[in-house]
PDB file of C-alpha atoms in Angstrom:
ATOM      1  CA  MET X   1     -64.680 -14.163 125.530  1.00  0.00           C
ATOM      2  CA  SER X   2     -63.661 -16.959 127.918  1.00  0.00           C
ATOM      3  CA  SER X   3     -66.340 -18.578 130.067  1.00  0.00           C
ATOM      4  CA  ALA X   4     -64.420 -17.647 133.244  1.00  0.00           C
ATOM      5  CA  PHE X   5     -64.248 -13.959 132.260  1.00  0.00           C
ATOM      6  CA  LYS X   6     -67.922 -13.943 131.306  1.00  0.00           C
ATOM      7  CA  GLU X   7     -68.923 -15.546 134.601  1.00  0.00           C
ATOM      8  CA  ASN X   8     -66.841 -13.030 136.565  1.00  0.00           C
ATOM      9  CA  ARG X   9     -68.439 -10.136 134.666  1.00  0.00           C
ATOM     10  CA  GLU X  10     -71.931 -11.481 135.377  1.00  0.00           C
ATOM     11  CA  ASP X  11     -71.106 -11.903 139.081  1.00  0.00           C
ATOM     12  CA  GLU X  12     -69.842  -8.323 139.208  1.00  0.00           C
ATOM     13  CA  GLU X  13     -73.018  -6.997 137.593  1.00  0.00           C
ATOM     14  CA  ASP X  14     -75.125  -9.130 139.938  1.00  0.00           C
ATOM     15  CA  VAL X  15     -73.638  -7.731 143.160  1.00  0.00           C
ATOM     16  CA  PHE X  16     -74.011  -4.143 141.964  1.00  0.00           C
ATOM     17  CA  THR X  17     -77.547  -4.849 140.734  1.00  0.00           C
ATOM     18  CA  LYS X  18     -78.568  -6.198 144.142  1.00  0.00           C
ATOM     19  CA  ALA X  19     -77.113  -3.145 145.874  1.00  0.00           C
ATOM     20  CA  ALA X  20     -78.834  -0.789 143.408  1.00  0.00           C
ATOM     21  CA  GLU X  21     -82.173  -2.554 143.928  1.00  0.00           C
ATOM     22  CA  ALA X  22     -81.785  -2.240 147.704  1.00  0.00           C
ATOM     23  CA  ALA X  23     -81.121   1.500 147.328  1.00  0.00           C
ATOM     24  CA  ASP X  24     -84.137   1.921 145.040  1.00  0.00           C
ATOM     25  CA  GLU X  25     -86.358   0.100 147.534  1.00  0.00           C
ATOM     26  CA  LEU X  26     -85.300   2.577 150.217  1.00  0.00           C
ATOM     27  CA  TYR X  27     -86.451   5.507 148.107  1.00  0.00           C
ATOM     28  CA  LYS X  28     -89.750   3.831 147.265  1.00  0.00           C
ATOM     29  CA  ILE X  29     -90.425   3.490 150.984  1.00  0.00           C
ATOM     30  CA  ARG X  30     -89.442   7.108 151.571  1.00  0.00           C
ATOM     31  CA  GLU X  31     -91.742   8.400 148.839  1.00  0.00           C
ATOM     32  CA  SER X  32     -94.782   6.176 149.318  1.00  0.00           C
ATOM     33  CA  PHE X  33     -94.946   4.915 152.926  1.00  0.00           C
ATOM     34  CA  TYR X  34     -96.686   7.280 155.328  1.00  0.00           C
ATOM     35  CA  PRO X  35     -97.585   5.453 158.573  1.00  0.00           C
ATOM     36  CA  ALA X  36     -99.576   7.089 161.354  1.00  0.00           C
ATOM     37  CA  ASN X  37     -96.441   7.060 163.489  1.00  0.00           C
ATOM     38  CA  PRO X  38     -93.506   8.703 161.608  1.00  0.00           C
ATOM     39  CA  ASP X  39     -91.045   6.889 163.866  1.00  0.00           C
ATOM     40  CA  GLU X  40     -92.105   3.625 162.238  1.00  0.00           C
ATOM     41  CA  LYS X  41     -90.910   4.900 158.874  1.00  0.00           C
ATOM     42  CA  THR X  42     -87.595   6.068 160.343  1.00  0.00           C
ATOM     43  CA  ILE X  43     -86.973   2.670 161.906  1.00  0.00           C
ATOM     44  CA  ILE X  44     -87.724   0.843 158.649  1.00  0.00           C
ATOM     45  CA  LEU X  45     -85.489   3.183 156.637  1.00  0.00           C
ATOM     46  CA  GLN X  46     -82.671   2.775 159.140  1.00  0.00           C
ATOM     47  CA  THR X  47     -82.952  -1.013 159.114  1.00  0.00           C
ATOM     48  CA  LYS X  48     -83.085  -1.277 155.340  1.00  0.00           C
ATOM     49  CA  SER X  49     -80.307   1.274 154.816  1.00  0.00           C
ATOM     50  CA  ASP X  50     -78.075  -0.769 157.130  1.00  0.00           C
ATOM     51  CA  LEU X  51     -78.817  -3.862 155.033  1.00  0.00           C
ATOM     52  CA  ALA X  52     -78.103  -1.974 151.802  1.00  0.00           C
ATOM     53  CA  LEU X  53     -74.759  -0.751 153.158  1.00  0.00           C
ATOM     54  CA  GLN X  54     -73.964  -4.307 154.199  1.00  0.00           C
ATOM     55  CA  LEU X  55     -74.596  -5.449 150.618  1.00  0.00           C
ATOM     56  CA  LEU X  56     -72.194  -2.792 149.369  1.00  0.00           C
ATOM     57  CA  ASP X  57     -69.545  -3.804 151.887  1.00  0.00           C
ATOM     58  CA  GLU X  58     -69.837  -7.389 150.668  1.00  0.00           C
ATOM     59  CA  ILE X  59     -68.694  -6.379 147.181  1.00  0.00           C
ATOM     60  CA  PRO X  60     -65.092  -7.670 146.997  1.00  0.00           C
ATOM     61  CA  HIS X  61     -62.419  -4.961 146.820  1.00  0.00           C
ATOM     62  CA  GLU X  62     -61.113  -6.348 143.539  1.00  0.00           C
ATOM     63  CA  ARG X  63     -64.543  -5.648 142.011  1.00  0.00           C
ATOM     64  CA  ARG X  64     -64.505  -1.980 142.964  1.00  0.00           C
ATOM     65  CA  LYS X  65     -60.974  -1.048 141.951  1.00  0.00           C
ATOM     66  CA  LEU X  66     -61.582   0.277 138.438  1.00  0.00           C
ATOM     67  CA  PRO X  67     -62.800   3.911 138.226  1.00  0.00           C
ATOM     68  CA  MET X  68     -66.241   2.957 136.846  1.00  0.00           C
ATOM     69  CA  GLN X  69     -66.709   0.281 139.500  1.00  0.00           C
ATOM     70  CA  ARG X  70     -65.561   2.595 142.261  1.00  0.00           C
ATOM     71  CA  ALA X  71     -67.811   5.381 140.985  1.00  0.00           C
ATOM     72  CA  MET X  72     -70.861   3.114 141.142  1.00  0.00           C
ATOM     73  CA  TYR X  73     -69.882   1.914 144.614  1.00  0.00           C
ATOM     74  CA  GLU X  74     -69.462   5.491 145.887  1.00  0.00           C
ATOM     75  CA  PHE X  75     -72.714   6.589 144.225  1.00  0.00           C
ATOM     76  CA  LEU X  76     -74.779   3.813 145.784  1.00  0.00           C
ATOM     77  CA  HIS X  77     -73.126   4.343 149.166  1.00  0.00           C
ATOM     78  CA  GLY X  78     -73.942   8.054 149.103  1.00  0.00           C
ATOM     79  CA  LYS X  79     -77.456   7.446 147.791  1.00  0.00           C
ATOM     80  CA  VAL X  80     -78.256   5.071 150.651  1.00  0.00           C
ATOM     81  CA  LEU X  81     -76.895   7.479 153.268  1.00  0.00           C
ATOM     82  CA  ASP X  82     -78.866  10.384 151.794  1.00  0.00           C
ATOM     83  CA  VAL X  83     -82.275   8.701 152.030  1.00  0.00           C
ATOM     84  CA  PHE X  84     -82.976  10.501 155.308  1.00  0.00           C
ATOM     85  CA  PRO X  85     -84.431  14.045 155.381  1.00  0.00           C
ATOM     86  CA  TYR X  86     -81.434  15.597 157.141  1.00  0.00           C
ATOM     87  CA  TYR X  87     -78.037  16.533 155.658  1.00  0.00           C
ATOM     88  CA  ARG X  88     -75.202  14.049 156.061  1.00  0.00           C
ATOM     89  CA  LYS X  89     -71.671  15.129 155.207  1.00  0.00           C
ATOM     90  CA  GLU X  90     -70.660  11.500 154.683  1.00  0.00           C
ATOM     91  CA  ALA X  91     -73.283  11.146 151.949  1.00  0.00           C
ATOM     92  CA  GLU X  92     -71.980  14.255 150.178  1.00  0.00           C
ATOM     93  CA  GLU X  93     -68.414  12.938 150.361  1.00  0.00           C
ATOM     94  CA  HIS X  94     -69.338   9.616 148.741  1.00  0.00           C
ATOM     95  CA  LEU X  95     -71.407  11.293 146.017  1.00  0.00           C
ATOM     96  CA  SER X  96     -68.649  13.825 145.309  1.00  0.00           C
ATOM     97  CA  LYS X  97     -66.195  10.961 144.836  1.00  0.00           C
ATOM     98  CA  ALA X  98     -68.631   9.264 142.461  1.00  0.00           C
ATOM     99  CA  VAL X  99     -68.933  12.239 140.098  1.00  0.00           C
ATOM    100  CA  LYS X 100     -65.170  12.803 140.149  1.00  0.00           C
ATOM    101  CA  LEU X 101     -64.543   9.185 139.181  1.00  0.00           C
ATOM    102  CA  ASN X 102     -67.302   9.167 136.549  1.00  0.00           C
ATOM    103  CA  PRO X 103     -68.569  12.645 135.580  1.00  0.00           C
ATOM    104  CA  SER X 104     -71.036  11.022 133.158  1.00  0.00           C
ATOM    105  CA  LEU X 105     -73.017   9.445 136.006  1.00  0.00           C
ATOM    106  CA  ALA X 106     -76.098  11.690 135.797  1.00  0.00           C
ATOM    107  CA  ASP X 107     -77.919   9.993 138.680  1.00  0.00           C
ATOM    108  CA  ALA X 108     -74.964  10.729 140.960  1.00  0.00           C
ATOM    109  CA  TRP X 109     -75.139  14.437 140.050  1.00  0.00           C
ATOM    110  CA  LEU X 110     -78.856  14.374 140.876  1.00  0.00           C
ATOM    111  CA  CYS X 111     -78.271  12.713 144.248  1.00  0.00           C
ATOM    112  CA  LEU X 112     -75.403  15.074 145.042  1.00  0.00           C
ATOM    113  CA  GLY X 113     -77.633  18.044 144.274  1.00  0.00           C
ATOM    114  CA  ASN X 114     -80.385  16.683 146.521  1.00  0.00           C
ATOM    115  CA  CYS X 115     -77.870  16.124 149.299  1.00  0.00           C
ATOM    116  CA  ILE X 116     -76.418  19.651 149.080  1.00  0.00           C
ATOM    117  CA  TRP X 117     -79.937  21.134 148.989  1.00  0.00           C
ATOM    118  CA  LYS X 118     -80.385  19.949 152.567  1.00  0.00           C
ATOM    119  CA  LYS X 119     -77.699  22.360 153.745  1.00  0.00           C
ATOM    120  CA  GLY X 120     -79.195  25.265 151.787  1.00  0.00           C
ATOM    121  CA  ASP X 121     -76.493  25.889 149.165  1.00  0.00           C
ATOM    122  CA  LEU X 122     -78.934  26.393 146.279  1.00  0.00           C
ATOM    123  CA  PRO X 123     -76.443  27.731 143.667  1.00  0.00           C
ATOM    124  CA  SER X 124     -74.312  24.597 144.151  1.00  0.00           C
ATOM    125  CA  VAL X 125     -77.431  22.451 143.824  1.00  0.00           C
ATOM    126  CA  LYS X 126     -78.230  24.092 140.485  1.00  0.00           C
ATOM    127  CA  ASN X 127     -74.662  23.530 139.313  1.00  0.00           C
ATOM    128  CA  CYS X 128     -74.968  19.804 140.096  1.00  0.00           C
ATOM    129  CA  LEU X 129     -78.302  19.513 138.301  1.00  0.00           C
ATOM    130  CA  MET X 130     -77.059  21.375 135.227  1.00  0.00           C
ATOM    131  CA  LEU X 131     -73.968  19.166 135.055  1.00  0.00           C
ATOM    132  CA  GLY X 132     -76.185  16.088 135.315  1.00  0.00           C
ATOM    133  CA  LEU X 133     -78.479  17.430 132.615  1.00  0.00           C
ATOM    134  CA  SER X 134     -75.500  18.071 130.330  1.00  0.00           C
ATOM    135  CA  LYS X 135     -75.050  14.293 130.091  1.00  0.00           C
ATOM    136  CA  GLY X 136     -78.402  13.967 128.322  1.00  0.00           C
ATOM    137  CA  PRO X 137     -82.166  14.499 128.809  1.00  0.00           C
ATOM    138  CA  ASN X 138     -83.353  13.286 132.204  1.00  0.00           C
ATOM    139  CA  LYS X 139     -86.906  13.755 133.482  1.00  0.00           C
ATOM    140  CA  ARG X 140     -85.959  13.415 137.147  1.00  0.00           C
ATOM    141  CA  ILE X 141     -83.255  16.058 136.901  1.00  0.00           C
ATOM    142  CA  LEU X 142     -85.598  18.359 134.978  1.00  0.00           C
ATOM    143  CA  CYS X 143     -88.284  17.984 137.658  1.00  0.00           C
ATOM    144  CA  GLN X 144     -85.793  18.683 140.418  1.00  0.00           C
ATOM    145  CA  LEU X 145     -84.400  21.684 138.534  1.00  0.00           C
ATOM    146  CA  SER X 146     -87.924  23.037 138.087  1.00  0.00           C
ATOM    147  CA  MET X 147     -88.586  22.642 141.809  1.00  0.00           C
ATOM    148  CA  LEU X 148     -85.263  24.271 142.667  1.00  0.00           C
ATOM    149  CA  GLU X 149     -86.025  27.267 140.466  1.00  0.00           C
ATOM    150  CA  ARG X 150     -89.315  27.804 142.282  1.00  0.00           C
ATOM    151  CA  LYS X 151     -87.383  27.803 145.534  1.00  0.00           C
ATOM    152  CA  MET X 152     -84.731  30.192 144.179  1.00  0.00           C
ATOM    153  CA  ALA X 153     -87.417  32.557 142.884  1.00  0.00           C
ATOM    154  CA  GLN X 154     -88.576  33.326 146.420  1.00  0.00           C
ATOM    155  CA  GLY X 155     -87.438  36.877 147.160  1.00  0.00           C
ATOM    156  CA  ALA X 156     -85.518  37.187 143.876  1.00  0.00           C
ATOM    157  CA  GLU X 157     -85.704  40.327 141.706  1.00  0.00           C
ATOM    158  CA  ASP X 158     -86.589  38.450 138.518  1.00  0.00           C
ATOM    159  CA  GLN X 159     -89.195  36.170 140.057  1.00  0.00           C
ATOM    160  CA  GLU X 160     -91.284  35.860 136.909  1.00  0.00           C
ATOM    161  CA  GLY X 161     -88.298  35.022 134.721  1.00  0.00           C
ATOM    162  CA  ILE X 162     -87.084  32.315 137.092  1.00  0.00           C
ATOM    163  CA  ILE X 163     -90.572  30.819 137.352  1.00  0.00           C
ATOM    164  CA  GLU X 164     -90.883  30.741 133.565  1.00  0.00           C
ATOM    165  CA  GLU X 165     -87.670  28.691 133.512  1.00  0.00           C
ATOM    166  CA  SER X 166     -89.285  26.411 136.083  1.00  0.00           C
ATOM    167  CA  VAL X 167     -92.321  25.939 133.822  1.00  0.00           C
ATOM    168  CA  LYS X 168     -90.065  25.323 130.816  1.00  0.00           C
ATOM    169  CA  HIS X 169     -88.084  22.592 132.574  1.00  0.00           C
ATOM    170  CA  ALA X 170     -91.251  21.007 133.957  1.00  0.00           C
ATOM    171  CA  LYS X 171     -92.718  20.884 130.435  1.00  0.00           C
ATOM    172  CA  GLU X 172     -89.555  19.263 129.105  1.00  0.00           C
ATOM    173  CA  ALA X 173     -89.865  16.531 131.734  1.00  0.00           C
ATOM    174  CA  THR X 174     -93.404  15.657 130.599  1.00  0.00           C
ATOM    175  CA  THR X 175     -92.308  15.433 126.953  1.00  0.00           C
ATOM    176  CA  LEU X 176     -89.671  12.860 127.917  1.00  0.00           C
ATOM    177  CA  ASP X 177     -92.309  10.601 129.492  1.00  0.00           C
ATOM    178  CA  VAL X 178     -95.955  11.549 129.010  1.00  0.00           C
ATOM    179  CA  LYS X 179     -97.008   8.650 131.244  1.00  0.00           C
ATOM    180  CA  ASP X 180     -95.069   9.803 134.298  1.00  0.00           C
ATOM    181  CA  GLY X 181     -97.522  11.116 136.864  1.00  0.00           C
ATOM    182  CA  TYR X 182     -94.952  12.926 138.961  1.00  0.00           C
ATOM    183  CA  SER X 183     -93.688  14.958 135.982  1.00  0.00           C
ATOM    184  CA  TRP X 184     -97.252  16.152 135.365  1.00  0.00           C
ATOM    185  CA  TYR X 185     -97.706  16.895 139.058  1.00  0.00           C
ATOM    186  CA  ASN X 186     -94.523  18.953 139.012  1.00  0.00           C
ATOM    187  CA  LEU X 187     -95.777  20.847 135.945  1.00  0.00           C
ATOM    188  CA  GLY X 188     -99.023  21.572 137.785  1.00  0.00           C
ATOM    189  CA  ASN X 189     -97.018  23.061 140.655  1.00  0.00           C
ATOM    190  CA  ALA X 190     -94.992  25.181 138.222  1.00  0.00           C
ATOM    191  CA  TYR X 191     -98.092  26.614 136.519  1.00  0.00           C
ATOM    192  CA  HIS X 192     -99.744  27.161 139.898  1.00  0.00           C
ATOM    193  CA  THR X 193     -96.754  29.181 141.107  1.00  0.00           C
ATOM    194  CA  SER X 194     -96.559  31.074 137.807  1.00  0.00           C
ATOM    195  CA  PHE X 195    -100.202  32.127 138.151  1.00  0.00           C
ATOM    196  CA  PHE X 196     -99.639  33.827 141.506  1.00  0.00           C
ATOM    197  CA  VAL X 197     -96.175  35.238 140.773  1.00  0.00           C
ATOM    198  CA  SER X 198     -97.467  36.944 137.614  1.00  0.00           C
ATOM    199  CA  GLY X 199    -100.230  38.731 139.528  1.00  0.00           C
ATOM    200  CA  ALA X 200    -103.011  36.107 139.636  1.00  0.00           C
ATOM    201  CA  TRP X 201    -104.787  37.579 136.600  1.00  0.00           C
ATOM    202  CA  ASP X 202    -103.950  35.093 133.818  1.00  0.00           C
ATOM    203  CA  HIS X 203    -106.495  32.357 134.464  1.00  0.00           C
ATOM    204  CA  ARG X 204    -105.137  30.326 131.563  1.00  0.00           C
ATOM    205  CA  LYS X 205    -102.208  29.428 133.813  1.00  0.00           C
ATOM    206  CA  LEU X 206    -104.588  28.272 136.515  1.00  0.00           C
ATOM    207  CA  LEU X 207    -106.407  26.138 133.947  1.00  0.00           C
ATOM    208  CA  GLN X 208    -103.095  24.707 132.704  1.00  0.00           C
ATOM    209  CA  SER X 209    -102.215  23.881 136.296  1.00  0.00           C
ATOM    210  CA  LEU X 210    -105.514  22.058 136.791  1.00  0.00           C
ATOM    211  CA  LYS X 211    -105.071  20.092 133.556  1.00  0.00           C
ATOM    212  CA  ALA X 212    -101.565  19.049 134.591  1.00  0.00           C
ATOM    213  CA  TYR X 213    -102.848  17.836 137.978  1.00  0.00           C
ATOM    214  CA  GLN X 214    -105.596  15.875 136.210  1.00  0.00           C
ATOM    215  CA  ASN X 215    -103.004  14.278 133.948  1.00  0.00           C
ATOM    216  CA  ALA X 216    -100.958  13.391 137.017  1.00  0.00           C
ATOM    217  CA  GLU X 217    -103.960  11.759 138.677  1.00  0.00           C
ATOM    218  CA  ARG X 218    -104.739   9.716 135.575  1.00  0.00           C
ATOM    219  CA  ARG X 219    -101.163   8.578 135.082  1.00  0.00           C
ATOM    220  CA  THR X 220    -100.215   7.380 138.511  1.00  0.00           C
ATOM    221  CA  ASN X 221    -101.417   4.644 140.812  1.00  0.00           C
ATOM    222  CA  ASP X 222     -99.706   6.223 143.780  1.00  0.00           C
ATOM    223  CA  LYS X 223    -101.467   8.627 146.060  1.00  0.00           C
ATOM    224  CA  LEU X 224     -99.809  11.982 145.488  1.00  0.00           C
ATOM    225  CA  SER X 225     -99.338  13.623 148.825  1.00  0.00           C
ATOM    226  CA  ARG X 226     -96.377  15.856 148.013  1.00  0.00           C
ATOM    227  CA  PRO X 227     -96.313  19.494 149.109  1.00  0.00           C
ATOM    228  CA  ILE X 228     -96.698  22.274 146.554  1.00  0.00           C
ATOM    229  CA  PHE X 229     -93.404  24.096 145.981  1.00  0.00           C
TER     230      PHE X 229
END
């Protein structure tokens, strides 16, 4: 491999890495920063998302021509746009392009599912998550699928069956990373829902829920302030 080619490859990886890190920072702020004034969070997210998009725009066109390069560019663009709580069609368009260019990009399927969820099309969300999961085990997709199934169970005929699937997927997520606090928290939510859906008589489920929450508390340094779904 020539030194010029190697240097060009490293530069390409560097610009995409910087953009990916900027996108990840956005989501860390969204998930962990809860100021007294919610507007403060919105302003910070808007400012940092603008900077992240600027980083993406600075990637030379010749470095986002190949399908894999373009897929990553579209994925990161859509991910940044989708950091806000409301649905954005532009975000869905970028993420849809990403999965068409590289169907193996599991994180793009996850982000696309999250984006579509905001407009209420739950069957399409599940399709995205299942396609992402078909690329290989993924704790984040499993957690999101478990949460989605709890949402889809509301008002459904086979509530118990759907909730059992939710518990199953939540369990699978914890086996992939026993140290991940959020996976345990999600499992606690699944057991908690299962307890009430099944008639609130099987106290073993309530105990399993409590144990999962305790595992979550032990395995995370972040204050868990997520709603129960």
